[in-house]
PDB file of C-alpha atoms in Angstrom:
ATOM      1  CA  MET U   1     -23.439  28.838  57.333  1.00  0.00           C
ATOM      2  CA  THR U   2     -22.891  25.066  57.242  1.00  0.00           C
ATOM      3  CA  ILE U   3     -26.055  24.458  55.225  1.00  0.00           C
ATOM      4  CA  SER U   4     -25.179  27.298  52.864  1.00  0.00           C
ATOM      5  CA  ALA U   5     -21.648  25.982  52.366  1.00  0.00           C
ATOM      6  CA  LEU U   6     -22.908  22.469  51.718  1.00  0.00           C
ATOM      7  CA  ALA U   7     -25.403  23.787  49.184  1.00  0.00           C
ATOM      8  CA  THR U   8     -22.682  25.740  47.403  1.00  0.00           C
ATOM      9  CA  ALA U   9     -20.369  22.723  47.376  1.00  0.00           C
ATOM     10  CA  GLY U  10     -23.139  20.528  46.050  1.00  0.00           C
ATOM     11  CA  GLY U  11     -23.904  22.980  43.283  1.00  0.00           C
ATOM     12  CA  THR U  12     -20.227  23.139  42.369  1.00  0.00           C
ATOM     13  CA  LEU U  13     -20.030  19.349  42.171  1.00  0.00           C
ATOM     14  CA  VAL U  14     -23.117  19.209  39.954  1.00  0.00           C
ATOM     15  CA  LEU U  15     -21.655  21.886  37.673  1.00  0.00           C
ATOM     16  CA  ALA U  16     -18.306  20.062  37.544  1.00  0.00           C
ATOM     17  CA  GLY U  17     -20.037  16.813  36.683  1.00  0.00           C
ATOM     18  CA  ALA U  18     -22.028  18.462  33.909  1.00  0.00           C
ATOM     19  CA  THR U  19     -18.876  20.110  32.545  1.00  0.00           C
ATOM     20  CA  PHE U  20     -16.989  16.810  32.606  1.00  0.00           C
ATOM     21  CA  ALA U  21     -19.817  15.021  30.780  1.00  0.00           C
ATOM     22  CA  SER U  22     -19.978  17.828  28.216  1.00  0.00           C
ATOM     23  CA  VAL U  23     -16.224  17.688  27.595  1.00  0.00           C
ATOM     24  CA  ARG U  24     -16.328  13.894  27.211  1.00  0.00           C
ATOM     25  CA  SER U  25     -19.203  14.162  24.756  1.00  0.00           C
ATOM     26  CA  ALA U  26     -17.381  16.855  22.772  1.00  0.00           C
ATOM     27  CA  ASN U  27     -14.194  14.781  22.656  1.00  0.00           C
ATOM     28  CA  ARG U  28     -16.158  11.726  21.526  1.00  0.00           C
ATOM     29  CA  SER U  29     -17.887  13.761  18.815  1.00  0.00           C
ATOM     30  CA  SER U  30     -14.525  15.160  17.715  1.00  0.00           C
ATOM     31  CA  ARG U  31     -13.036  11.668  17.422  1.00  0.00           C
ATOM     32  CA  VAL U  32     -16.035  10.459  15.421  1.00  0.00           C
ATOM     33  CA  ALA U  33     -15.740  13.454  13.094  1.00  0.00           C
ATOM     34  CA  GLU U  34     -12.007  12.853  12.680  1.00  0.00           C
ATOM     35  CA  ARG U  35     -12.547   9.165  11.847  1.00  0.00           C
ATOM     36  CA  SER U  36     -15.242  10.107   9.353  1.00  0.00           C
ATOM     37  CA  LEU U  37     -12.905  12.608   7.670  1.00  0.00           C
ATOM     38  CA  LEU U  38     -10.039  10.104   7.505  1.00  0.00           C
ATOM     39  CA  ALA U  39     -12.361   7.476   6.020  1.00  0.00           C
ATOM     40  CA  THR U  40     -13.061   9.794   3.080  1.00  0.00           C
ATOM     41  CA  GLN U  41      -9.307  10.101   2.418  1.00  0.00           C
ATOM     42  CA  ARG U  42      -8.381   6.418   2.847  1.00  0.00           C
ATOM     43  CA  PRO U  43      -6.902   4.613  -0.191  1.00  0.00           C
ATOM     44  CA  LEU U  44      -6.918   0.868  -0.759  1.00  0.00           C
ATOM     45  CA  LEU U  45      -4.929  -0.634  -3.617  1.00  0.00           C
ATOM     46  CA  MET U  46      -5.896  -3.790  -5.490  1.00  0.00           C
ATOM     47  CA  PRO U  47      -4.804  -5.288  -8.795  1.00  0.00           C
ATOM     48  CA  SER U  48      -6.634  -3.650 -11.671  1.00  0.00           C
ATOM     49  CA  ARG U  49      -9.437  -5.550 -13.376  1.00  0.00           C
ATOM     50  CA  LEU U  50      -8.824  -7.741 -16.401  1.00  0.00           C
ATOM     51  CA  GLN U  51     -11.057  -5.464 -18.473  1.00  0.00           C
ATOM     52  CA  ASP U  52      -9.156  -2.315 -17.494  1.00  0.00           C
ATOM     53  CA  ASP U  53      -7.161  -0.580 -20.218  1.00  0.00           C
ATOM     54  CA  PRO U  54      -3.481  -1.449 -20.650  1.00  0.00           C
ATOM     55  CA  GLN U  55      -1.000   1.165 -19.458  1.00  0.00           C
ATOM     56  CA  LYS U  56       2.301   2.262 -20.955  1.00  0.00           C
ATOM     57  CA  VAL U  57       4.968   2.523 -18.263  1.00  0.00           C
ATOM     58  CA  GLY U  58       8.410   3.969 -18.800  1.00  0.00           C
ATOM     59  CA  PHE U  59      11.637   3.798 -16.792  1.00  0.00           C
ATOM     60  CA  ALA U  60      14.341   6.437 -16.425  1.00  0.00           C
ATOM     61  CA  ASP U  61      16.699   4.582 -18.770  1.00  0.00           C
ATOM     62  CA  GLY U  62      14.218   4.738 -21.653  1.00  0.00           C
ATOM     63  CA  LYS U  63      12.815   1.229 -21.213  1.00  0.00           C
ATOM     64  CA  TRP U  64       9.033   1.035 -21.863  1.00  0.00           C
ATOM     65  CA  PHE U  65       6.446  -1.658 -21.186  1.00  0.00           C
ATOM     66  CA  MET U  66       2.735  -2.208 -21.757  1.00  0.00           C
ATOM     67  CA  VAL U  67       1.047  -3.705 -18.706  1.00  0.00           C
ATOM     68  CA  ALA U  68      -2.398  -5.254 -19.162  1.00  0.00           C
ATOM     69  CA  GLY U  69      -5.320  -4.949 -16.779  1.00  0.00           C
ATOM     70  CA  GLY U  70      -5.018  -7.356 -13.861  1.00  0.00           C
ATOM     71  CA  GLY U  71      -1.454  -8.148 -14.808  1.00  0.00           C
ATOM     72  CA  GLY U  72       2.162  -7.402 -14.190  1.00  0.00           C
ATOM     73  CA  VAL U  73       5.350  -7.143 -16.183  1.00  0.00           C
ATOM     74  CA  VAL U  74       8.546  -9.030 -15.363  1.00  0.00           C
ATOM     75  CA  ASP U  75      11.567  -8.395 -17.567  1.00  0.00           C
ATOM     76  CA  ALA U  76      15.047  -9.641 -16.673  1.00  0.00           C
ATOM     77  CA  SER U  77      18.415  -9.271 -18.335  1.00  0.00           C
ATOM     78  CA  TYR U  78      21.956  -9.472 -17.009  1.00  0.00           C
ATOM     79  CA  GLU U  79      22.014  -5.688 -16.527  1.00  0.00           C
ATOM     80  CA  ALA U  80      18.593  -4.913 -15.035  1.00  0.00           C
ATOM     81  CA  ILE U  81      15.341  -6.405 -13.792  1.00  0.00           C
ATOM     82  CA  TYR U  82      12.105  -4.481 -14.355  1.00  0.00           C
ATOM     83  CA  LEU U  83       8.837  -5.048 -12.482  1.00  0.00           C
ATOM     84  CA  VAL U  84       5.453  -3.394 -13.087  1.00  0.00           C
ATOM     85  CA  ILE U  85       2.003  -3.904 -11.531  1.00  0.00           C
ATOM     86  CA  SER U  86      -1.276  -2.541 -12.897  1.00  0.00           C
ATOM     87  CA  LEU U  87      -3.221  -1.170  -9.915  1.00  0.00           C
ATOM     88  CA  ARG U  88      -6.726   0.013  -9.107  1.00  0.00           C
ATOM     89  CA  ASN U  89      -7.584   2.187  -6.110  1.00  0.00           C
ATOM     90  CA  VAL U  90     -10.878   0.960  -4.622  1.00  0.00           C
ATOM     91  CA  GLY U  91     -10.715   3.331  -1.638  1.00  0.00           C
ATOM     92  CA  PRO U  92     -12.323   6.800  -1.470  1.00  0.00           C
ATOM     93  CA  GLY U  93      -9.000   8.694  -1.207  1.00  0.00           C
ATOM     94  CA  MET U  94      -6.009   9.145  -3.508  1.00  0.00           C
ATOM     95  CA  ALA U  95      -3.150   6.693  -2.936  1.00  0.00           C
ATOM     96  CA  VAL U  96       0.416   7.991  -2.728  1.00  0.00           C
ATOM     97  CA  LEU U  97       3.013   5.218  -3.076  1.00  0.00           C
ATOM     98  CA  HIS U  98       6.019   5.444  -0.751  1.00  0.00           C
ATOM     99  CA  GLY U  99       8.097   2.293  -1.214  1.00  0.00           C
ATOM    100  CA  TRP U 100       8.348  -1.378  -2.135  1.00  0.00           C
ATOM    101  CA  LEU U 101       9.786  -4.636  -0.839  1.00  0.00           C
ATOM    102  CA  PHE U 102      10.431  -7.652  -3.084  1.00  0.00           C
ATOM    103  CA  HIS U 103      10.040 -11.303  -2.013  1.00  0.00           C
ATOM    104  CA  PRO U 104      11.465 -13.970  -4.352  1.00  0.00           C
ATOM    105  CA  GLU U 105       9.147 -16.517  -2.737  1.00  0.00           C
ATOM    106  CA  VAL U 106       5.589 -16.278  -1.436  1.00  0.00           C
ATOM    107  CA  ALA U 107       5.389 -17.128   2.260  1.00  0.00           C
ATOM    108  CA  LEU U 108       2.324 -19.032   3.446  1.00  0.00           C
ATOM    109  CA  GLY U 109       0.461 -18.601   6.700  1.00  0.00           C
ATOM    110  CA  ASP U 110      -0.243 -15.599   8.921  1.00  0.00           C
ATOM    111  CA  GLN U 111       2.537 -13.026   9.098  1.00  0.00           C
ATOM    112  CA  SER U 112       3.112  -9.687  10.766  1.00  0.00           C
ATOM    113  CA  ALA U 113       3.610  -6.545   8.720  1.00  0.00           C
ATOM    114  CA  PRO U 114       7.164  -5.919   7.496  1.00  0.00           C
ATOM    115  CA  SER U 115       8.974  -2.908   8.919  1.00  0.00           C
ATOM    116  CA  PRO U 116       8.633   0.292   6.854  1.00  0.00           C
ATOM    117  CA  ASP U 117      12.406   0.707   7.234  1.00  0.00           C
ATOM    118  CA  ALA U 118      12.922  -2.363   5.017  1.00  0.00           C
ATOM    119  CA  PHE U 119      11.247  -0.753   2.003  1.00  0.00           C
ATOM    120  CA  SER U 120      13.041   0.761  -0.974  1.00  0.00           C
ATOM    121  CA  ARG U 121      11.919   4.300  -1.614  1.00  0.00           C
ATOM    122  CA  LEU U 122      10.503   5.124  -5.036  1.00  0.00           C
ATOM    123  CA  THR U 123      12.669   7.339  -7.228  1.00  0.00           C
ATOM    124  CA  ARG U 124       9.585   9.361  -8.220  1.00  0.00           C
ATOM    125  CA  ASP U 125       6.168   9.944  -6.712  1.00  0.00           C
ATOM    126  CA  LEU U 126       3.435   7.638  -7.980  1.00  0.00           C
ATOM    127  CA  TYR U 127      -0.246   8.386  -7.434  1.00  0.00           C
ATOM    128  CA  VAL U 128      -3.358   6.273  -8.002  1.00  0.00           C
ATOM    129  CA  PRO U 129      -6.602   8.296  -8.114  1.00  0.00           C
ATOM    130  CA  THR U 130      -9.689   7.033  -6.362  1.00  0.00           C
ATOM    131  CA  SER U 131     -11.882   4.686  -8.418  1.00  0.00           C
ATOM    132  CA  ASP U 132      -9.268   4.682 -11.160  1.00  0.00           C
ATOM    133  CA  ILE U 133      -6.212   2.787 -12.336  1.00  0.00           C
ATOM    134  CA  GLY U 134      -2.519   3.471 -11.945  1.00  0.00           C
ATOM    135  CA  PHE U 135       0.664   1.485 -11.661  1.00  0.00           C
ATOM    136  CA  TRP U 136       3.711   0.647  -9.604  1.00  0.00           C
ATOM    137  CA  GLN U 137       7.175   0.170 -11.094  1.00  0.00           C
ATOM    138  CA  GLY U 138      10.476  -0.968  -9.622  1.00  0.00           C
ATOM    139  CA  ALA U 139      13.841  -2.147 -10.854  1.00  0.00           C
ATOM    140  CA  PHE U 140      17.000  -3.920  -9.732  1.00  0.00           C
ATOM    141  CA  ARG U 141      20.067  -2.436 -11.440  1.00  0.00           C
ATOM    142  CA  ASP U 142      23.056  -3.864  -9.565  1.00  0.00           C
ATOM    143  CA  PRO U 143      23.859  -7.384 -10.864  1.00  0.00           C
ATOM    144  CA  ALA U 144      26.289  -7.866  -7.960  1.00  0.00           C
ATOM    145  CA  ALA U 145      23.594  -7.317  -5.315  1.00  0.00           C
ATOM    146  CA  PRO U 146      22.092 -10.376  -3.546  1.00  0.00           C
ATOM    147  CA  GLU U 147      18.593  -9.018  -4.232  1.00  0.00           C
ATOM    148  CA  PHE U 148      19.320  -8.995  -7.967  1.00  0.00           C
ATOM    149  CA  ALA U 149      20.497 -12.608  -7.924  1.00  0.00           C
ATOM    150  CA  ALA U 150      17.475 -13.738  -5.874  1.00  0.00           C
ATOM    151  CA  ALA U 151      15.030 -11.982  -8.186  1.00  0.00           C
ATOM    152  CA  ARG U 152      16.763 -13.323 -11.309  1.00  0.00           C
ATOM    153  CA  ALA U 153      16.685 -16.898  -9.958  1.00  0.00           C
ATOM    154  CA  ALA U 154      12.974 -16.630  -9.117  1.00  0.00           C
ATOM    155  CA  ILE U 155      12.153 -15.249 -12.558  1.00  0.00           C
ATOM    156  CA  ASP U 156      14.204 -17.881 -14.383  1.00  0.00           C
ATOM    157  CA  ALA U 157      12.456 -20.598 -12.363  1.00  0.00           C
ATOM    158  CA  GLY U 158       9.043 -19.173 -13.250  1.00  0.00           C
ATOM    159  CA  GLN U 159       7.960 -19.236  -9.628  1.00  0.00           C
ATOM    160  CA  ARG U 160       5.478 -17.075  -7.744  1.00  0.00           C
ATOM    161  CA  MET U 161       6.928 -13.869  -6.353  1.00  0.00           C
ATOM    162  CA  ALA U 162       5.553 -11.072  -4.188  1.00  0.00           C
ATOM    163  CA  VAL U 163       5.973  -7.329  -3.829  1.00  0.00           C
ATOM    164  CA  ASP U 164       4.846  -5.376  -0.765  1.00  0.00           C
ATOM    165  CA  LEU U 165       3.740  -1.817  -1.516  1.00  0.00           C
ATOM    166  CA  LEU U 166       3.805   0.877   1.167  1.00  0.00           C
ATOM    167  CA  TYR U 167       1.387   3.746   0.533  1.00  0.00           C
ATOM    168  CA  GLY U 168      -0.861   6.238   2.273  1.00  0.00           C
ATOM    169  CA  ASP U 169      -3.250   9.128   1.741  1.00  0.00           C
ATOM    170  CA  HIS U 170      -2.294  12.444   0.118  1.00  0.00           C
ATOM    171  CA  GLU U 171      -1.442  13.969   3.519  1.00  0.00           C
ATOM    172  CA  GLY U 172       1.091  11.251   4.351  1.00  0.00           C
ATOM    173  CA  GLY U 173      -1.082   9.409   6.868  1.00  0.00           C
ATOM    174  CA  GLN U 174      -3.100   6.182   7.006  1.00  0.00           C
ATOM    175  CA  ARG U 175      -0.123   4.166   5.797  1.00  0.00           C
ATOM    176  CA  THR U 176      -0.957   0.719   4.475  1.00  0.00           C
ATOM    177  CA  ILE U 177       1.121  -2.211   3.258  1.00  0.00           C
ATOM    178  CA  SER U 178      -0.457  -4.430   0.597  1.00  0.00           C
ATOM    179  CA  ARG U 179       1.180  -7.634  -0.635  1.00  0.00           C
ATOM    180  CA  PHE U 180       0.826  -8.332  -4.367  1.00  0.00           C
ATOM    181  CA  VAL U 181       1.665 -11.752  -5.782  1.00  0.00           C
ATOM    182  CA  PHE U 182       2.944 -12.372  -9.321  1.00  0.00           C
ATOM    183  CA  ASN U 183       1.523 -15.615 -10.737  1.00  0.00           C
ATOM    184  CA  PRO U 184       3.150 -16.959 -13.931  1.00  0.00           C
ATOM    185  CA  ARG U 185       0.988 -18.057 -16.856  1.00  0.00           C
ATOM    186  CA  GLU U 186       1.790 -20.635 -19.478  1.00  0.00           C
ATOM    187  CA  ASP U 187       1.984 -17.945 -22.159  1.00  0.00           C
ATOM    188  CA  GLY U 188       4.787 -16.155 -20.314  1.00  0.00           C
ATOM    189  CA  GLN U 189       2.536 -13.405 -18.945  1.00  0.00           C
ATOM    190  CA  TRP U 190       1.931 -12.665 -15.254  1.00  0.00           C
ATOM    191  CA  ILE U 191      -1.354 -12.315 -13.374  1.00  0.00           C
ATOM    192  CA  VAL U 192      -1.226 -10.282 -10.151  1.00  0.00           C
ATOM    193  CA  VAL U 193      -3.419 -10.856  -7.087  1.00  0.00           C
ATOM    194  CA  VAL U 194      -3.441  -9.209  -3.670  1.00  0.00           C
ATOM    195  CA  ALA U 195      -2.761 -11.472  -0.700  1.00  0.00           C
ATOM    196  CA  ARG U 196      -2.758  -9.269   2.404  1.00  0.00           C
ATOM    197  CA  HIS U 197      -3.307  -5.733   3.718  1.00  0.00           C
ATOM    198  CA  TRP U 198      -1.700  -4.339   6.876  1.00  0.00           C
ATOM    199  CA  ASN U 199      -2.619  -1.037   8.543  1.00  0.00           C
ATOM    200  CA  LEU U 200       0.290   0.848  10.120  1.00  0.00           C
ATOM    201  CA  ASP U 201      -1.343   4.018  11.511  1.00  0.00           C
ATOM    202  CA  ARG U 202      -4.604   2.533  12.755  1.00  0.00           C
ATOM    203  CA  PRO U 203      -5.810  -0.805  14.168  1.00  0.00           C
ATOM    204  CA  ASP U 204      -5.227  -3.769  11.867  1.00  0.00           C
ATOM    205  CA  PRO U 205      -8.358  -5.367  10.363  1.00  0.00           C
ATOM    206  CA  ARG U 206      -7.620  -8.748  11.945  1.00  0.00           C
TER     207      ARG U 206
END
């Protein structure tokens, strides 16, 4: 009886070990498959190329602008400030823009990602297809707001400014923050470059 019981217990342990190894392997395969699926849906926004076509961008109040490839639009009056960036999605998945955060000055050095709660939500959904161009647009409309005054001062001074864009895939995941910098040119136009990317829903690249 003792030998029989030990044999049964040993067989049970072997079966349990095999089951545990099988479950671990299945879980690992599932995670790999999930990562592979997410990678096919992941957007990554960059400034559009200089040779990309210009885009006509309109605002709700009837104001329209033409933004050139690789560039941005900055238009300021005492009633409103309009900002536009020409974008290109270099990732394999469609980008859905969620919000934006303006910086009147460009901070140097390594920084942590800004909180998503600090972003202004877009008044309409903006999409950038994969391997194609699109745009972002934002506006300040309250001249009494501190943000309006800071943006107006930066524009009048012709200094570099930055806009953080919060976006993700078409299912609302894989949120990313990309920082775009407006660089003034002598002809009054603006060239836009990307300075940093932060991942919010997965490990950061650095």
